[in-house]
Amino acid sequence: MGLAAAFWIMAVVAVVAALGVIFLRNVFRAALSLVLCFITVAGLYITLSADFLAAVQILVYVGAISVLIILAIMMTREVQQGSPSNKMKLPAFIVAVVLLGIMIYTVTANSWQIAAESPLTPTTVPLAAKLFSESGFILPVEIAAMLILAAILGAIVIAREK
Amino acid sequence: MTIGLEHYLVLSAVLFCIGLYGALTKRNAVIILMCIELMLNSVNISLVAFSSYIVPLLLTGQVFAIFVMVVAAAEVAVGLAIILAIYRGLTDIDANNINLMKW
């Protein structure tokens, strides 16, 4: 019962915050609304008993990515106030609604094979075993590390003053 | 009403479509990046929901979600660097006016 209440609160707040990202006129407030949406997503991870991912969500998204976005907003301050839309408003709305309808129909019409076991709860140790073990995902972890390094170097090179 | 897999998937679909609408209609490049982050987050929700409802002992969905986060972090770093570089050259980040490479 408590889980259901938590889910509904998180879901409503997440959707309202996501709508705020789109409809708020002030870019900075839209970024803060995005941060709120990230936090509620972390709460949803907790209701799914993914505790490690919730912590990573707070650290990476709420901590790092939102700071980057707000910094970029502040460095491009003089551009224009507000977040105007382009001329594709109606076609984009139709595309989004049609895609939403298709996805909701597919999700609800499908009969998922729900497993009987309850999920693992603390997930940190099993995730580490999964990521770093011999038969696990050690090669993708190394590739991800290379990707992050290349992205950081690329970002520095692109954003550097000439 | 008990919460099932469908609730999380429908929520994820709603967030994805909100992000898609924003990414398609907004003109401020930073807002477009924010909407892309929103879409990546909604995909993560559905991955974790699948992981904890269908294969609760395998955690593969959570591993995928971690890699999605890695790629999202790399994407936002490079994307904001590109936006800052464009802003330095054009003093504008309106996606309608950035048409140097438009054919």
PDB file of C-alpha atoms in Angstrom:
ATOM      1  CA  MET A   1       0.000   0.000   0.000  1.00  0.00           C
ATOM      2  CA  GLY A   2       2.789   2.398   0.925  1.00  0.00           C
ATOM      3  CA  LEU A   3       4.612   1.400  -2.218  1.00  0.00           C
ATOM      4  CA  ALA A   4       1.570   2.196  -4.357  1.00  0.00           C
ATOM      5  CA  ALA A   5       1.162   5.596  -2.724  1.00  0.00           C
ATOM      6  CA  ALA A   6       4.863   6.317  -3.228  1.00  0.00           C
ATOM      7  CA  PHE A   7       4.601   5.295  -6.879  1.00  0.00           C
ATOM      8  CA  TRP A   8       1.611   7.519  -7.589  1.00  0.00           C
ATOM      9  CA  ILE A   9       3.171  10.538  -5.866  1.00  0.00           C
ATOM     10  CA  MET A  10       6.449  10.063  -7.765  1.00  0.00           C
ATOM     11  CA  ALA A  11       4.649   9.473 -11.058  1.00  0.00           C
ATOM     12  CA  VAL A  12       2.491  12.589 -10.792  1.00  0.00           C
ATOM     13  CA  VAL A  13       5.407  14.762  -9.699  1.00  0.00           C
ATOM     14  CA  ALA A  14       7.624  13.356 -12.472  1.00  0.00           C
ATOM     15  CA  VAL A  15       5.065  14.038 -15.192  1.00  0.00           C
ATOM     16  CA  VAL A  16       4.307  17.530 -13.882  1.00  0.00           C
ATOM     17  CA  ALA A  17       8.038  18.313 -13.688  1.00  0.00           C
ATOM     18  CA  ALA A  18       8.566  16.987 -17.215  1.00  0.00           C
ATOM     19  CA  LEU A  19       5.729  19.180 -18.468  1.00  0.00           C
ATOM     20  CA  GLY A  20       7.357  22.067 -16.623  1.00  0.00           C
ATOM     21  CA  VAL A  21      10.591  21.489 -18.589  1.00  0.00           C
ATOM     22  CA  ILE A  22       8.625  22.047 -21.771  1.00  0.00           C
ATOM     23  CA  PHE A  23       6.155  24.747 -20.834  1.00  0.00           C
ATOM     24  CA  LEU A  24       8.049  26.986 -18.400  1.00  0.00           C
ATOM     25  CA  ARG A  25       9.064  30.231 -20.103  1.00  0.00           C
ATOM     26  CA  ASN A  26      12.188  30.779 -18.025  1.00  0.00           C
ATOM     27  CA  VAL A  27      15.043  28.487 -19.117  1.00  0.00           C
ATOM     28  CA  PHE A  28      16.568  28.403 -15.648  1.00  0.00           C
ATOM     29  CA  ARG A  29      13.272  27.333 -14.075  1.00  0.00           C
ATOM     30  CA  ALA A  30      12.944  24.654 -16.733  1.00  0.00           C
ATOM     31  CA  ALA A  31      16.350  23.330 -15.665  1.00  0.00           C
ATOM     32  CA  LEU A  32      15.248  23.263 -12.024  1.00  0.00           C
ATOM     33  CA  SER A  33      12.097  21.412 -13.061  1.00  0.00           C
ATOM     34  CA  LEU A  34      14.313  18.905 -14.846  1.00  0.00           C
ATOM     35  CA  VAL A  35      16.270  18.411 -11.605  1.00  0.00           C
ATOM     36  CA  LEU A  36      12.988  17.701  -9.798  1.00  0.00           C
ATOM     37  CA  CYS A  37      12.133  15.137 -12.459  1.00  0.00           C
ATOM     38  CA  PHE A  38      15.550  13.465 -11.963  1.00  0.00           C
ATOM     39  CA  ILE A  39      14.956  13.254  -8.212  1.00  0.00           C
ATOM     40  CA  THR A  40      11.551  11.625  -8.659  1.00  0.00           C
ATOM     41  CA  VAL A  41      13.098   9.130 -11.075  1.00  0.00           C
ATOM     42  CA  ALA A  42      15.559   8.230  -8.321  1.00  0.00           C
ATOM     43  CA  GLY A  43      12.574   7.678  -6.030  1.00  0.00           C
ATOM     44  CA  LEU A  44      11.012   5.414  -8.640  1.00  0.00           C
ATOM     45  CA  TYR A  45      14.230   3.378  -8.694  1.00  0.00           C
ATOM     46  CA  ILE A  46      13.873   2.940  -4.934  1.00  0.00           C
ATOM     47  CA  THR A  47      10.304   1.671  -5.342  1.00  0.00           C
ATOM     48  CA  LEU A  48      11.717  -0.813  -7.870  1.00  0.00           C
ATOM     49  CA  SER A  49      14.272  -1.903  -5.217  1.00  0.00           C
ATOM     50  CA  ALA A  50      17.197  -0.651  -7.308  1.00  0.00           C
ATOM     51  CA  ASP A  51      18.996   1.141  -4.509  1.00  0.00           C
ATOM     52  CA  PHE A  52      22.407   1.448  -6.168  1.00  0.00           C
ATOM     53  CA  LEU A  53      20.874   2.949  -9.293  1.00  0.00           C
ATOM     54  CA  ALA A  54      18.953   5.450  -7.188  1.00  0.00           C
ATOM     55  CA  ALA A  55      22.217   6.598  -5.593  1.00  0.00           C
ATOM     56  CA  VAL A  56      23.915   6.795  -8.987  1.00  0.00           C
ATOM     57  CA  GLN A  57      20.952   8.739 -10.360  1.00  0.00           C
ATOM     58  CA  ILE A  58      21.273  11.315  -7.576  1.00  0.00           C
ATOM     59  CA  LEU A  59      25.071  11.517  -7.965  1.00  0.00           C
ATOM     60  CA  VAL A  60      25.285  11.653 -11.748  1.00  0.00           C
ATOM     61  CA  TYR A  61      22.091  13.359 -12.864  1.00  0.00           C
ATOM     62  CA  VAL A  62      21.141  15.581  -9.928  1.00  0.00           C
ATOM     63  CA  GLY A  63      24.755  16.229  -8.984  1.00  0.00           C
ATOM     64  CA  ALA A  64      26.710  16.477 -12.201  1.00  0.00           C
ATOM     65  CA  ILE A  65      24.554  16.741 -15.300  1.00  0.00           C
ATOM     66  CA  SER A  66      22.207  19.362 -13.861  1.00  0.00           C
ATOM     67  CA  VAL A  67      25.196  21.464 -12.801  1.00  0.00           C
ATOM     68  CA  LEU A  68      26.581  21.229 -16.348  1.00  0.00           C
ATOM     69  CA  ILE A  69      23.223  22.258 -17.826  1.00  0.00           C
ATOM     70  CA  ILE A  70      22.758  25.173 -15.439  1.00  0.00           C
ATOM     71  CA  LEU A  71      26.332  26.296 -16.147  1.00  0.00           C
ATOM     72  CA  ALA A  72      25.620  26.222 -19.879  1.00  0.00           C
ATOM     73  CA  ILE A  73      22.415  28.231 -19.346  1.00  0.00           C
ATOM     74  CA  MET A  74      24.341  30.831 -17.357  1.00  0.00           C
ATOM     75  CA  MET A  75      27.116  31.060 -19.968  1.00  0.00           C
ATOM     76  CA  THR A  76      24.586  31.628 -22.748  1.00  0.00           C
ATOM     77  CA  ARG A  77      22.666  34.156 -20.703  1.00  0.00           C
ATOM     78  CA  GLU A  78      22.443  37.015 -23.199  1.00  0.00           C
ATOM     79  CA  VAL A  79      20.681  34.999 -25.888  1.00  0.00           C
ATOM     80  CA  GLN A  80      16.977  35.358 -25.370  1.00  0.00           C
ATOM     81  CA  GLN A  81      14.606  35.033 -22.510  1.00  0.00           C
ATOM     82  CA  GLY A  82      12.061  32.270 -22.669  1.00  0.00           C
ATOM     83  CA  SER A  83      12.110  29.069 -24.633  1.00  0.00           C
ATOM     84  CA  PRO A  84      10.192  29.685 -27.856  1.00  0.00           C
ATOM     85  CA  SER A  85       8.832  26.900 -30.013  1.00  0.00           C
ATOM     86  CA  ASN A  86       9.403  26.458 -33.709  1.00  0.00           C
ATOM     87  CA  LYS A  87       6.784  26.018 -36.418  1.00  0.00           C
ATOM     88  CA  MET A  88       6.568  22.241 -35.959  1.00  0.00           C
ATOM     89  CA  LYS A  89       4.351  22.441 -32.874  1.00  0.00           C
ATOM     90  CA  LEU A  90       1.270  20.693 -34.259  1.00  0.00           C
ATOM     91  CA  PRO A  91       3.070  17.905 -36.224  1.00  0.00           C
ATOM     92  CA  ALA A  92       5.320  17.198 -33.248  1.00  0.00           C
ATOM     93  CA  PHE A  93       2.302  17.045 -30.954  1.00  0.00           C
ATOM     94  CA  ILE A  94       0.557  14.607 -33.295  1.00  0.00           C
ATOM     95  CA  VAL A  95       3.690  12.446 -33.544  1.00  0.00           C
ATOM     96  CA  ALA A  96       4.136  12.398 -29.757  1.00  0.00           C
ATOM     97  CA  VAL A  97       0.479  11.541 -29.086  1.00  0.00           C
ATOM     98  CA  VAL A  98       0.380   8.803 -31.736  1.00  0.00           C
ATOM     99  CA  LEU A  99       3.607   7.293 -30.406  1.00  0.00           C
ATOM    100  CA  LEU A 100       2.241   7.460 -26.856  1.00  0.00           C
ATOM    101  CA  GLY A 101      -0.952   5.716 -27.938  1.00  0.00           C
ATOM    102  CA  ILE A 102       0.962   2.969 -29.717  1.00  0.00           C
ATOM    103  CA  MET A 103       3.250   2.424 -26.735  1.00  0.00           C
ATOM    104  CA  ILE A 104       0.413   2.339 -24.186  1.00  0.00           C
ATOM    105  CA  TYR A 105      -1.567  -0.053 -26.382  1.00  0.00           C
ATOM    106  CA  THR A 106       1.435  -2.367 -26.788  1.00  0.00           C
ATOM    107  CA  VAL A 107       2.268  -2.318 -23.099  1.00  0.00           C
ATOM    108  CA  THR A 108      -1.269  -3.003 -21.904  1.00  0.00           C
ATOM    109  CA  ALA A 109      -2.191  -5.540 -24.588  1.00  0.00           C
ATOM    110  CA  ASN A 110       0.894  -7.655 -23.933  1.00  0.00           C
ATOM    111  CA  SER A 111       0.735 -10.223 -21.156  1.00  0.00           C
ATOM    112  CA  TRP A 112       4.107  -9.995 -19.434  1.00  0.00           C
ATOM    113  CA  GLN A 113       5.568 -13.029 -17.723  1.00  0.00           C
ATOM    114  CA  ILE A 114       6.023 -11.613 -14.255  1.00  0.00           C
ATOM    115  CA  ALA A 115       8.535 -13.613 -12.252  1.00  0.00           C
ATOM    116  CA  ALA A 116       7.444 -15.002  -8.908  1.00  0.00           C
ATOM    117  CA  GLU A 117      10.616 -14.132  -6.988  1.00  0.00           C
ATOM    118  CA  SER A 118      10.948 -10.820  -5.233  1.00  0.00           C
ATOM    119  CA  PRO A 119      13.891  -8.759  -6.516  1.00  0.00           C
ATOM    120  CA  LEU A 120      17.294  -8.757  -4.895  1.00  0.00           C
ATOM    121  CA  THR A 121      17.665  -6.051  -2.245  1.00  0.00           C
ATOM    122  CA  PRO A 122      20.789  -4.687  -1.634  1.00  0.00           C
ATOM    123  CA  THR A 123      21.818  -4.653  -5.285  1.00  0.00           C
ATOM    124  CA  THR A 124      25.286  -3.178  -4.948  1.00  0.00           C
ATOM    125  CA  VAL A 125      27.246  -6.387  -4.427  1.00  0.00           C
ATOM    126  CA  PRO A 126      25.362  -8.410  -7.091  1.00  0.00           C
ATOM    127  CA  LEU A 127      25.748  -5.511  -9.545  1.00  0.00           C
ATOM    128  CA  ALA A 128      29.482  -5.341  -8.917  1.00  0.00           C
ATOM    129  CA  ALA A 129      29.741  -9.094  -9.399  1.00  0.00           C
ATOM    130  CA  LYS A 130      27.741  -8.765 -12.608  1.00  0.00           C
ATOM    131  CA  LEU A 131      29.831  -5.882 -13.953  1.00  0.00           C
ATOM    132  CA  PHE A 132      33.343  -6.987 -13.044  1.00  0.00           C
ATOM    133  CA  SER A 133      33.255 -10.756 -13.024  1.00  0.00           C
ATOM    134  CA  GLU A 134      34.928 -12.955 -15.618  1.00  0.00           C
ATOM    135  CA  SER A 135      31.657 -13.943 -17.281  1.00  0.00           C
ATOM    136  CA  GLY A 136      30.056 -10.549 -16.787  1.00  0.00           C
ATOM    137  CA  PHE A 137      30.221  -7.174 -18.482  1.00  0.00           C
ATOM    138  CA  ILE A 138      33.892  -6.354 -17.963  1.00  0.00           C
ATOM    139  CA  LEU A 139      34.556  -5.552 -21.647  1.00  0.00           C
ATOM    140  CA  PRO A 140      31.641  -3.055 -21.875  1.00  0.00           C
ATOM    141  CA  VAL A 141      32.870  -1.458 -18.648  1.00  0.00           C
ATOM    142  CA  GLU A 142      36.286  -0.885 -20.206  1.00  0.00           C
ATOM    143  CA  ILE A 143      34.709   0.447 -23.395  1.00  0.00           C
ATOM    144  CA  ALA A 144      32.524   2.795 -21.340  1.00  0.00           C
ATOM    145  CA  ALA A 145      35.626   4.082 -19.564  1.00  0.00           C
ATOM    146  CA  MET A 146      37.269   4.772 -22.927  1.00  0.00           C
ATOM    147  CA  LEU A 147      34.083   6.508 -24.120  1.00  0.00           C
ATOM    148  CA  ILE A 148      34.020   8.776 -21.069  1.00  0.00           C
ATOM    149  CA  LEU A 149      37.702   9.639 -21.496  1.00  0.00           C
ATOM    150  CA  ALA A 150      37.235  10.426 -25.186  1.00  0.00           C
ATOM    151  CA  ALA A 151      34.139  12.509 -24.423  1.00  0.00           C
ATOM    152  CA  ILE A 152      35.954  14.544 -21.761  1.00  0.00           C
ATOM    153  CA  LEU A 153      38.911  15.192 -24.054  1.00  0.00           C
ATOM    154  CA  GLY A 154      36.587  16.084 -26.919  1.00  0.00           C
ATOM    155  CA  ALA A 155      34.575  18.444 -24.742  1.00  0.00           C
ATOM    156  CA  ILE A 156      37.742  20.210 -23.574  1.00  0.00           C
ATOM    157  CA  VAL A 157      39.050  20.544 -27.123  1.00  0.00           C
ATOM    158  CA  ILE A 158      35.733  21.836 -28.485  1.00  0.00           C
ATOM    159  CA  ALA A 159      34.966  24.284 -25.696  1.00  0.00           C
ATOM    160  CA  ARG A 160      38.500  25.676 -25.316  1.00  0.00           C
ATOM    161  CA  GLU A 161      39.159  29.296 -26.228  1.00  0.00           C
ATOM    162  CA  LYS A 162      41.195  29.486 -29.376  1.00  0.00           C
TER     163      LYS A 162
ATOM    164  CA  MET B   1      -4.772  -1.163  -6.773  1.00  0.00           C
ATOM    165  CA  THR B   2      -1.401  -2.858  -6.709  1.00  0.00           C
ATOM    166  CA  ILE B   3       1.411  -1.441  -8.803  1.00  0.00           C
ATOM    167  CA  GLY B   4       2.505  -3.649 -11.683  1.00  0.00           C
ATOM    168  CA  LEU B   5       4.960  -3.561 -14.537  1.00  0.00           C
ATOM    169  CA  GLU B   6       2.458  -1.800 -16.798  1.00  0.00           C
ATOM    170  CA  HIS B   7       2.291   1.236 -14.527  1.00  0.00           C
ATOM    171  CA  TYR B   8       6.024   1.819 -14.817  1.00  0.00           C
ATOM    172  CA  LEU B   9       6.010   1.217 -18.562  1.00  0.00           C
ATOM    173  CA  VAL B  10       3.123   3.644 -19.130  1.00  0.00           C
ATOM    174  CA  LEU B  11       4.837   6.271 -16.971  1.00  0.00           C
ATOM    175  CA  SER B  12       8.021   5.737 -18.957  1.00  0.00           C
ATOM    176  CA  ALA B  13       6.095   6.121 -22.229  1.00  0.00           C
ATOM    177  CA  VAL B  14       4.487   9.353 -21.018  1.00  0.00           C
ATOM    178  CA  LEU B  15       7.847  10.838 -20.001  1.00  0.00           C
ATOM    179  CA  PHE B  16       9.412   9.713 -23.289  1.00  0.00           C
ATOM    180  CA  CYS B  17       6.695  11.387 -25.348  1.00  0.00           C
ATOM    181  CA  ILE B  18       6.931  14.615 -23.339  1.00  0.00           C
ATOM    182  CA  GLY B  19      10.681  14.642 -23.991  1.00  0.00           C
ATOM    183  CA  LEU B  20      10.151  13.835 -27.665  1.00  0.00           C
ATOM    184  CA  TYR B  21       7.691  16.714 -28.077  1.00  0.00           C
ATOM    185  CA  GLY B  22      10.122  19.095 -26.419  1.00  0.00           C
ATOM    186  CA  ALA B  23      13.102  17.896 -28.460  1.00  0.00           C
ATOM    187  CA  LEU B  24      11.143  18.346 -31.679  1.00  0.00           C
ATOM    188  CA  THR B  25       9.626  21.763 -30.956  1.00  0.00           C
ATOM    189  CA  LYS B  26      12.063  23.748 -28.840  1.00  0.00           C
ATOM    190  CA  ARG B  27      14.423  26.269 -30.411  1.00  0.00           C
ATOM    191  CA  ASN B  28      16.828  26.802 -27.522  1.00  0.00           C
ATOM    192  CA  ALA B  29      19.599  24.206 -27.954  1.00  0.00           C
ATOM    193  CA  VAL B  30      20.064  23.784 -24.181  1.00  0.00           C
ATOM    194  CA  ILE B  31      16.361  22.958 -23.783  1.00  0.00           C
ATOM    195  CA  ILE B  32      16.665  20.399 -26.588  1.00  0.00           C
ATOM    196  CA  LEU B  33      19.516  18.730 -24.691  1.00  0.00           C
ATOM    197  CA  MET B  34      17.434  18.757 -21.510  1.00  0.00           C
ATOM    198  CA  CYS B  35      14.567  17.043 -23.320  1.00  0.00           C
ATOM    199  CA  ILE B  36      16.965  14.385 -24.625  1.00  0.00           C
ATOM    200  CA  GLU B  37      18.080  13.752 -21.045  1.00  0.00           C
ATOM    201  CA  LEU B  38      14.409  13.349 -20.122  1.00  0.00           C
ATOM    202  CA  MET B  39      13.966  10.723 -22.839  1.00  0.00           C
ATOM    203  CA  LEU B  40      17.060   8.804 -21.683  1.00  0.00           C
ATOM    204  CA  ASN B  41      15.721   8.835 -18.133  1.00  0.00           C
ATOM    205  CA  SER B  42      12.378   7.422 -19.203  1.00  0.00           C
ATOM    206  CA  VAL B  43      14.145   4.602 -21.046  1.00  0.00           C
ATOM    207  CA  ASN B  44      16.084   3.894 -17.847  1.00  0.00           C
ATOM    208  CA  ILE B  45      12.841   3.636 -15.875  1.00  0.00           C
ATOM    209  CA  SER B  46      11.475   1.007 -18.244  1.00  0.00           C
ATOM    210  CA  LEU B  47      14.777  -0.932 -18.217  1.00  0.00           C
ATOM    211  CA  VAL B  48      14.846  -1.069 -14.433  1.00  0.00           C
ATOM    212  CA  ALA B  49      11.151  -1.985 -14.292  1.00  0.00           C
ATOM    213  CA  PHE B  50      11.680  -4.871 -16.706  1.00  0.00           C
ATOM    214  CA  SER B  51      14.694  -5.956 -14.698  1.00  0.00           C
ATOM    215  CA  SER B  52      12.910  -6.057 -11.366  1.00  0.00           C
ATOM    216  CA  TYR B  53       9.634  -7.571 -12.610  1.00  0.00           C
ATOM    217  CA  ILE B  54      10.688 -10.092 -15.270  1.00  0.00           C
ATOM    218  CA  VAL B  55      14.211 -11.203 -14.296  1.00  0.00           C
ATOM    219  CA  PRO B  56      14.467 -10.113 -10.647  1.00  0.00           C
ATOM    220  CA  LEU B  57      17.549 -12.201  -9.901  1.00  0.00           C
ATOM    221  CA  LEU B  58      19.634 -11.363 -12.981  1.00  0.00           C
ATOM    222  CA  LEU B  59      19.898  -7.521 -12.738  1.00  0.00           C
ATOM    223  CA  THR B  60      20.708  -7.232 -16.436  1.00  0.00           C
ATOM    224  CA  GLY B  61      18.329  -4.305 -16.894  1.00  0.00           C
ATOM    225  CA  GLN B  62      20.118  -2.379 -14.178  1.00  0.00           C
ATOM    226  CA  VAL B  63      23.473  -3.029 -15.860  1.00  0.00           C
ATOM    227  CA  PHE B  64      22.007  -1.630 -19.091  1.00  0.00           C
ATOM    228  CA  ALA B  65      20.688   1.386 -17.198  1.00  0.00           C
ATOM    229  CA  ILE B  66      24.193   2.065 -15.873  1.00  0.00           C
ATOM    230  CA  PHE B  67      25.597   2.032 -19.415  1.00  0.00           C
ATOM    231  CA  VAL B  68      22.799   4.339 -20.571  1.00  0.00           C
ATOM    232  CA  MET B  69      23.808   6.735 -17.790  1.00  0.00           C
ATOM    233  CA  VAL B  70      27.453   6.588 -18.923  1.00  0.00           C
ATOM    234  CA  VAL B  71      26.493   7.416 -22.491  1.00  0.00           C
ATOM    235  CA  ALA B  72      24.149  10.177 -21.313  1.00  0.00           C
ATOM    236  CA  ALA B  73      26.935  11.773 -19.285  1.00  0.00           C
ATOM    237  CA  ALA B  74      29.300  11.650 -22.281  1.00  0.00           C
ATOM    238  CA  GLU B  75      26.579  13.030 -24.540  1.00  0.00           C
ATOM    239  CA  VAL B  76      25.718  15.955 -22.323  1.00  0.00           C
ATOM    240  CA  ALA B  77      29.389  16.891 -21.861  1.00  0.00           C
ATOM    241  CA  VAL B  78      30.091  16.927 -25.594  1.00  0.00           C
ATOM    242  CA  GLY B  79      26.730  18.510 -26.411  1.00  0.00           C
ATOM    243  CA  LEU B  80      27.154  21.413 -24.026  1.00  0.00           C
ATOM    244  CA  ALA B  81      30.728  21.936 -25.274  1.00  0.00           C
ATOM    245  CA  ILE B  82      29.380  22.149 -28.822  1.00  0.00           C
ATOM    246  CA  ILE B  83      26.684  24.597 -27.702  1.00  0.00           C
ATOM    247  CA  LEU B  84      29.285  26.790 -25.997  1.00  0.00           C
ATOM    248  CA  ALA B  85      31.506  26.701 -29.099  1.00  0.00           C
ATOM    249  CA  ILE B  86      28.565  27.689 -31.300  1.00  0.00           C
ATOM    250  CA  TYR B  87      27.630  30.442 -28.869  1.00  0.00           C
ATOM    251  CA  ARG B  88      31.154  31.803 -29.014  1.00  0.00           C
ATOM    252  CA  GLY B  89      31.062  31.956 -32.802  1.00  0.00           C
ATOM    253  CA  LEU B  90      27.492  33.050 -33.483  1.00  0.00           C
ATOM    254  CA  THR B  91      26.432  34.530 -30.087  1.00  0.00           C
ATOM    255  CA  ASP B  92      23.212  32.584 -30.555  1.00  0.00           C
ATOM    256  CA  ILE B  93      21.990  29.112 -29.642  1.00  0.00           C
ATOM    257  CA  ASP B  94      18.663  29.240 -31.468  1.00  0.00           C
ATOM    258  CA  ALA B  95      18.402  25.973 -33.402  1.00  0.00           C
ATOM    259  CA  ASN B  96      16.580  27.799 -36.210  1.00  0.00           C
ATOM    260  CA  ASN B  97      19.521  30.145 -36.793  1.00  0.00           C
ATOM    261  CA  ILE B  98      22.282  27.532 -36.618  1.00  0.00           C
ATOM    262  CA  ASN B  99      22.136  26.580 -40.277  1.00  0.00           C
ATOM    263  CA  LEU B 100      25.757  26.811 -41.412  1.00  0.00           C
ATOM    264  CA  MET B 101      25.801  23.139 -42.384  1.00  0.00           C
ATOM    265  CA  LYS B 102      22.305  23.114 -43.850  1.00  0.00           C
ATOM    266  CA  TRP B 103      22.290  22.152 -47.472  1.00  0.00           C
TER     267      TRP B 103
END
